[in-house]
PDB file of C-alpha atoms in Angstrom:
ATOM      1  CA  MET A   1     -62.750  -9.868 -11.374  1.00 44.00           C
ATOM      2  CA  PRO A   2     -62.796  -8.479 -14.921  1.00 49.00           C
ATOM      3  CA  GLU A   3     -59.590  -8.514 -17.035  1.00 60.00           C
ATOM      4  CA  THR A   4     -59.753  -4.848 -17.628  1.00 68.00           C
ATOM      5  CA  CYS A   5     -60.260  -2.326 -14.851  1.00 69.00           C
ATOM      6  CA  ASN A   6     -61.316   1.276 -14.996  1.00 70.00           C
ATOM      7  CA  PRO A   7     -58.406   3.221 -13.581  1.00 66.00           C
ATOM      8  CA  ASN A   8     -60.632   5.384 -11.599  1.00 71.00           C
ATOM      9  CA  ASP A   9     -62.583   2.517 -10.099  1.00 74.00           C
ATOM     10  CA  CYS A  10     -60.019  -0.362  -9.829  1.00 78.00           C
ATOM     11  CA  PRO A  11     -60.040  -2.084  -6.391  1.00 75.00           C
ATOM     12  CA  VAL A  12     -56.393  -3.263  -6.956  1.00 81.00           C
ATOM     13  CA  SER A  13     -55.086   0.217  -7.824  1.00 79.00           C
ATOM     14  CA  ALA A  14     -55.197   1.367  -4.215  1.00 80.00           C
ATOM     15  CA  ARG A  15     -53.166  -1.671  -3.126  1.00 84.00           C
ATOM     16  CA  VAL A  16     -50.722  -1.236  -5.948  1.00 84.00           C
ATOM     17  CA  ASP A  17     -50.201   2.477  -4.966  1.00 85.00           C
ATOM     18  CA  ALA A  18     -49.724   1.526  -1.311  1.00 87.00           C
ATOM     19  CA  LEU A  19     -47.205  -1.170  -2.265  1.00 90.00           C
ATOM     20  CA  GLU A  20     -45.331   1.327  -4.469  1.00 91.00           C
ATOM     21  CA  LYS A  21     -45.124   3.768  -1.661  1.00 89.00           C
ATOM     22  CA  GLU A  22     -43.854   1.123   0.746  1.00 89.00           C
ATOM     23  CA  PHE A  23     -41.336  -0.025  -1.813  1.00 87.00           C
ATOM     24  CA  TYR A  24     -39.908   3.491  -2.194  1.00 86.00           C
ATOM     25  CA  ARG A  25     -39.796   3.943   1.546  1.00 86.00           C
ATOM     26  CA  TYR A  26     -37.874   0.756   1.978  1.00 83.00           C
ATOM     27  CA  ARG A  27     -35.633   1.685  -0.943  1.00 83.00           C
ATOM     28  CA  GLY A  28     -34.796   5.045   0.678  1.00 80.00           C
ATOM     29  CA  SER A  29     -34.098   3.495   4.023  1.00 82.00           C
ATOM     30  CA  SER A  30     -31.949   0.791   2.572  1.00 87.00           C
ATOM     31  CA  SER A  31     -29.923   3.397   0.623  1.00 86.00           C
ATOM     32  CA  ASP A  32     -29.320   5.184   3.990  1.00 86.00           C
ATOM     33  CA  THR A  33     -28.479   1.878   5.688  1.00 89.00           C
ATOM     34  CA  HIS A  34     -26.004   0.948   2.882  1.00 90.00           C
ATOM     35  CA  ARG A  35     -24.393   4.437   3.043  1.00 91.00           C
ATOM     36  CA  GLN A  36     -23.952   4.005   6.813  1.00 93.00           C
ATOM     37  CA  MET A  37     -22.520   0.558   6.390  1.00 94.00           C
ATOM     38  CA  PHE A  38     -20.012   1.744   3.710  1.00 95.00           C
ATOM     39  CA  ASP A  39     -19.050   4.622   5.966  1.00 96.00           C
ATOM     40  CA  ARG A  40     -18.417   2.297   8.804  1.00 96.00           C
ATOM     41  CA  ILE A  41     -16.433  -0.092   6.614  1.00 96.00           C
ATOM     42  CA  GLY A  42     -14.286   2.847   5.385  1.00 96.00           C
ATOM     43  CA  ALA A  43     -13.642   3.871   9.016  1.00 96.00           C
ATOM     44  CA  LEU A  44     -12.602   0.336   9.826  1.00 97.00           C
ATOM     45  CA  GLU A  45     -10.252   0.176   6.825  1.00 96.00           C
ATOM     46  CA  GLN A  46      -8.608   3.468   8.000  1.00 96.00           C
ATOM     47  CA  ASN A  47      -8.286   2.123  11.585  1.00 97.00           C
ATOM     48  CA  GLY A  48      -6.844  -1.095  10.239  1.00 96.00           C
ATOM     49  CA  ALA A  49      -4.293   0.802   8.252  1.00 96.00           C
ATOM     50  CA  ALA A  50      -3.242   2.867  11.303  1.00 96.00           C
ATOM     51  CA  VAL A  51      -2.966  -0.267  13.407  1.00 97.00           C
ATOM     52  CA  LYS A  52      -0.821  -1.905  10.708  1.00 97.00           C
ATOM     53  CA  ALA A  53       1.449   1.081  10.620  1.00 97.00           C
ATOM     54  CA  LYS A  54       1.889   0.950  14.456  1.00 97.00           C
ATOM     55  CA  LEU A  55       2.481  -2.824  14.345  1.00 97.00           C
ATOM     56  CA  ASP A  56       5.160  -2.367  11.617  1.00 96.00           C
ATOM     57  CA  SER A  57       6.847   0.348  13.790  1.00 96.00           C
ATOM     58  CA  ILE A  58       6.755  -2.008  16.844  1.00 97.00           C
ATOM     59  CA  GLU A  59       8.190  -4.824  14.757  1.00 97.00           C
ATOM     60  CA  GLU A  60      11.082  -2.658  13.633  1.00 96.00           C
ATOM     61  CA  LYS A  61      11.838  -1.567  17.208  1.00 97.00           C
ATOM     62  CA  LEU A  62      11.633  -5.172  18.368  1.00 97.00           C
ATOM     63  CA  ASP A  63      14.166  -6.172  15.763  1.00 96.00           C
ATOM     64  CA  GLU A  64      16.510  -3.408  16.908  1.00 96.00           C
ATOM     65  CA  LEU A  65      16.073  -4.435  20.496  1.00 96.00           C
ATOM     66  CA  THR A  66      16.765  -8.073  19.649  1.00 96.00           C
ATOM     67  CA  VAL A  67      19.999  -7.047  17.969  1.00 95.00           C
ATOM     68  CA  THR A  68      21.097  -4.979  20.970  1.00 94.00           C
ATOM     69  CA  VAL A  69      20.199  -7.676  23.574  1.00 94.00           C
ATOM     70  CA  LYS A  70      22.189 -10.247  21.488  1.00 92.00           C
ATOM     71  CA  ALA A  71      25.197  -7.969  21.348  1.00 90.00           C
ATOM     72  CA  LEU A  72      24.956  -7.373  25.125  1.00 89.00           C
ATOM     73  CA  ALA A  73      24.579 -11.132  25.796  1.00 87.00           C
ATOM     74  CA  ASP A  74      27.682 -11.850  23.612  1.00 84.00           C
ATOM     75  CA  LYS A  75      29.882  -9.214  25.366  1.00 84.00           C
ATOM     76  CA  PRO A  76      30.641 -11.318  28.520  1.00 84.00           C
ATOM     77  CA  ALA A  77      31.435 -14.317  26.469  1.00 83.00           C
ATOM     78  CA  LYS A  78      33.957 -12.234  24.417  1.00 83.00           C
ATOM     79  CA  ARG A  79      35.547 -10.990  27.654  1.00 85.00           C
ATOM     80  CA  TRP A  80      35.818 -14.438  28.982  1.00 86.00           C
ATOM     81  CA  GLU A  81      37.440 -15.742  25.795  1.00 88.00           C
ATOM     82  CA  SER A  82      39.891 -12.832  25.894  1.00 90.00           C
ATOM     83  CA  LEU A  83      40.723 -13.510  29.571  1.00 90.00           C
ATOM     84  CA  VAL A  84      41.382 -17.228  28.870  1.00 91.00           C
ATOM     85  CA  GLY A  85      43.512 -16.188  25.837  1.00 92.00           C
ATOM     86  CA  TYR A  86      45.666 -13.880  27.950  1.00 93.00           C
ATOM     87  CA  ALA A  87      46.054 -16.521  30.616  1.00 94.00           C
ATOM     88  CA  LEU A  88      47.160 -19.122  28.153  1.00 94.00           C
ATOM     89  CA  SER A  89      49.561 -16.589  26.524  1.00 94.00           C
ATOM     90  CA  ALA A  90      51.027 -15.811  29.986  1.00 94.00           C
ATOM     91  CA  LEU A  91      51.462 -19.489  30.775  1.00 94.00           C
ATOM     92  CA  ALA A  92      53.037 -20.155  27.452  1.00 94.00           C
ATOM     93  CA  GLY A  93      55.300 -17.171  27.898  1.00 93.00           C
ATOM     94  CA  ALA A  94      56.363 -18.298  31.387  1.00 92.00           C
ATOM     95  CA  PHE A  95      57.047 -21.839  30.081  1.00 92.00           C
ATOM     96  CA  LEU A  96      59.193 -20.460  27.279  1.00 92.00           C
ATOM     97  CA  LEU A  97      61.050 -18.220  29.748  1.00 92.00           C
ATOM     98  CA  TRP A  98      61.587 -21.159  32.012  1.00 89.00           C
ATOM     99  CA  VAL A  99      62.989 -23.278  29.123  1.00 90.00           C
ATOM    100  CA  ALA A 100      65.131 -20.333  27.934  1.00 90.00           C
ATOM    101  CA  SER A 101      66.616 -19.851  31.383  1.00 89.00           C
ATOM    102  CA  GLY A 102      67.906 -23.414  31.372  1.00 86.00           C
ATOM    103  CA  MET A 103      65.010 -25.100  33.229  1.00 82.00           C
ATOM    104  CA  PRO A 104      66.130 -24.234  36.681  1.00 84.00           C
ATOM    105  CA  GLY A 105      64.767 -26.573  39.479  1.00 76.00           C
ATOM    106  CA  VAL A 106      64.919 -29.716  37.238  1.00 71.00           C
TER     107      VAL A 106
END
C-alpha cells in the first residue's frame, strides 16, 4: 500500500469513517449510561440519608424507652426497701417502748 493516499480514492478512508461513526455512537451511549448511573447513585444517596434519619429517630426513642423501663424495674425494689425500712423502724420503736416501760415480762 502506498504511503500517501488520495483522499478520494483511499481504501482505508471508508474504514476510518466507519470507526469514527461507531466511536461517536459508543461515546453518546456511554454518556447516557453514565448519566443514568449518576442519577441512580444520587437516588441511593438520598434514600440512604432518609434511612439514616429514621434510624437516628428510632435510636433516640429506644434510649427513652430504656430509661423508662429501667425506672419501672427499679420502682418495686424501692418499694421493698421502703417496706423493710418501715418494718425495722417499727421493730426498733417497739423494742424501745418495751425497754422504756421497764421490760415487763422479764
